Amino acid sequence: MLDMFSLQGKVAVVTGASRGLGKCAAKALAAAGAHVALIARDPDRLDETRAEVEADGGRASVLAFDLADETSVRSGVAKLAGDLGRIDICANIAGIIGWQPLLESDETEFDRIMHTNLRATFVMSQECAAVMRAGGRGGRIITTSSVLGPLGRSKLHAYGASKSAIIGLTRSLAAELGRDNITVNCIAPGYFMTEINAQLQAREGYVEAIEGVTPMERWGRPEEISGAVVFLASNASSFVNGHVLNVDGGLSSSFKFQLAA
Ligand code: NAP
């Protein structure tokens, strides 16, 4: 039974691997047997991830580049495919957030968020799908939305648009690539204690407010993304395609209302 979760002999490309959920995902994929190619901008933190993977007995490569730069993405994937000989799993986990009132927003910030979150997922998936199709062994593409993907949130228009669009992108790619045995699925995290929301965590009452609306009454621990990622990357999910997997303690499926004490 556990064999179906094994990633022995596979190559996984993981974006956002320098910290947070992407780092946990990379470590989990490596622990399941994959050689992981670690992508983000910060080479030092990527080296830290590689050292942790190797200390656990895994294998990793590092490639630092900016996902918002399409040329770097295309040449980066080509280099990894050349060096490692194959790509079986493409885990698009990197992402950024930005809060701006609509009337104070500018297109530069909107484009930065859309390019990093949405466009990079599209370009990474396109490049990796080409390698997977040429290899003829199928593959797994994982995208990352958010509990906010299908919802709206004040001052979060660019992030919300990108995360909503990632769900649409996932479903369309799943519809197109399924015949190549390439599945495309999305993980929608709830609130996790990572750097992306460090500012929010620092706001008085915010941590408790999220606990209050989450049925499990706590934030996610970054390593709790691992099971979902390995599941979607492995044979255990062989007939799961176009799915959005919420990893959110029940936040997206409930209306939890608490009166102040
Ligand atoms: P995080 O700790 O801030 O990590 C973000 C990762 O993305 C880092 O590895 C960062 O590396 C990388 N990254 C950002 N911009 C990049 C760029 N232009 N090029 C290459 N890499 C880039 O955030 P996280 O919590 O792990 O978030 C991971 C994903 O989960 C994101 O897509 C986020 O939207 C989603 N998510 C998170 C939560 C949560 O509560 N944590 C909730 C819902 C959804 P460098 O800075 O080194 O480039």
Short mmCIF file of C-alpha atoms and ligand atoms in Angstrom, two decimals, residues 16-22 39-42 65-68 93-96 116 144-147 159 163 189-197, ligand 1:
data_model
loop_
_atom_site.label_atom_id
_atom_site.label_comp_id
_atom_site.label_asym_id
_atom_site.label_seq_id
_atom_site.Cartn_x
_atom_site.Cartn_y
_atom_site.Cartn_z
CA GLY A 16 9.11 28.51 -3.48
CA ALA A 17 11.55 26.01 -1.99
CA SER A 18 13.58 28.58 -0.06
CA ARG A 19 11.12 28.77 2.85
CA GLY A 20 7.59 28.17 4.10
CA LEU A 21 5.25 25.74 2.38
CA GLY A 22 7.50 25.21 -0.65
CA ILE A 39 13.67 27.05 -7.16
CA ALA A 40 13.34 30.53 -5.64
CA ARG A 41 15.35 33.78 -5.81
CA ASP A 42 17.45 33.52 -2.65
CA PHE A 65 15.94 32.71 -10.50
CA ASP A 66 13.05 35.15 -10.54
CA LEU A 67 9.81 33.42 -11.54
CA ALA A 68 8.40 36.73 -12.73
CA ILE A 93 4.22 26.69 -4.72
CA ALA A 94 5.93 30.11 -4.82
CA GLY A 95 3.70 33.11 -4.33
CA ILE A 96 3.54 36.67 -3.07
CA THR A 116 4.76 35.87 -9.92
CA THR A 144 -1.18 26.58 -5.33
CA SER A 145 -4.26 28.70 -4.84
CA SER A 146 -5.59 29.77 -1.44
CA VAL A 147 -8.63 29.56 0.76
CA TYR A 159 -3.76 38.34 -4.98
CA LYS A 163 -5.42 32.76 -6.85
CA PRO A 189 -4.04 26.38 1.82
CA GLY A 190 -5.83 28.06 4.67
CA TYR A 191 -3.83 30.09 7.18
CA PHE A 192 -0.31 28.78 7.86
CA MET A 193 2.36 30.33 10.03
CA THR A 194 4.85 31.40 7.34
CA GLU A 195 6.60 34.60 6.29
CA ILE A 196 3.96 35.53 3.71
CA ASN A 197 1.61 36.61 6.47
P1 NAP B 1 6.50 32.37 1.95
O1 NAP B 1 7.00 31.76 3.18
O2 NAP B 1 6.51 33.85 1.80
O3 NAP B 1 7.33 31.72 0.72
C1 NAP B 1 7.14 32.19 -0.59
C2 NAP B 1 8.13 31.48 -1.50
O4 NAP B 1 7.97 31.96 -2.83
C3 NAP B 1 9.57 31.72 -1.10
O5 NAP B 1 10.30 30.54 -1.28
C4 NAP B 1 10.03 32.78 -2.10
O6 NAP B 1 11.42 32.69 -2.30
C5 NAP B 1 9.25 32.36 -3.35
N1 NAP B 1 9.10 33.45 -4.28
C6 NAP B 1 8.38 34.60 -4.11
N2 NAP B 1 8.51 35.40 -5.18
C7 NAP B 1 9.33 34.75 -6.05
C8 NAP B 1 9.84 35.06 -7.34
N3 NAP B 1 9.55 36.21 -7.97
N4 NAP B 1 10.66 34.17 -7.94
C9 NAP B 1 10.98 33.00 -7.33
N5 NAP B 1 10.51 32.65 -6.11
C10 NAP B 1 9.70 33.51 -5.49
O7 NAP B 1 5.01 31.92 1.65
P2 NAP B 1 4.26 30.51 1.89
O8 NAP B 1 3.33 30.66 3.00
O9 NAP B 1 5.24 29.40 1.89
O10 NAP B 1 3.38 30.46 0.57
C11 NAP B 1 3.51 29.44 -0.40
C12 NAP B 1 2.28 29.48 -1.29
O11 NAP B 1 1.13 29.19 -0.53
C13 NAP B 1 2.02 30.83 -1.96
O12 NAP B 1 1.60 30.61 -3.29
C14 NAP B 1 0.92 31.42 -1.14
O13 NAP B 1 0.12 32.34 -1.86
C15 NAP B 1 0.15 30.17 -0.77
N6 NAP B 1 -0.68 30.35 0.43
C16 NAP B 1 -0.11 30.50 1.65
C17 NAP B 1 -0.92 30.67 2.76
C18 NAP B 1 -0.36 30.83 4.15
O14 NAP B 1 -1.13 31.09 5.10
N7 NAP B 1 0.93 30.70 4.37
C19 NAP B 1 -2.32 30.70 2.62
C20 NAP B 1 -2.86 30.54 1.34
C21 NAP B 1 -2.03 30.36 0.25
P3 NAP B 1 12.43 33.91 -2.56
O15 NAP B 1 11.94 35.08 -1.76
O16 NAP B 1 13.74 33.36 -2.16
O17 NAP B 1 12.34 34.17 -4.04
#
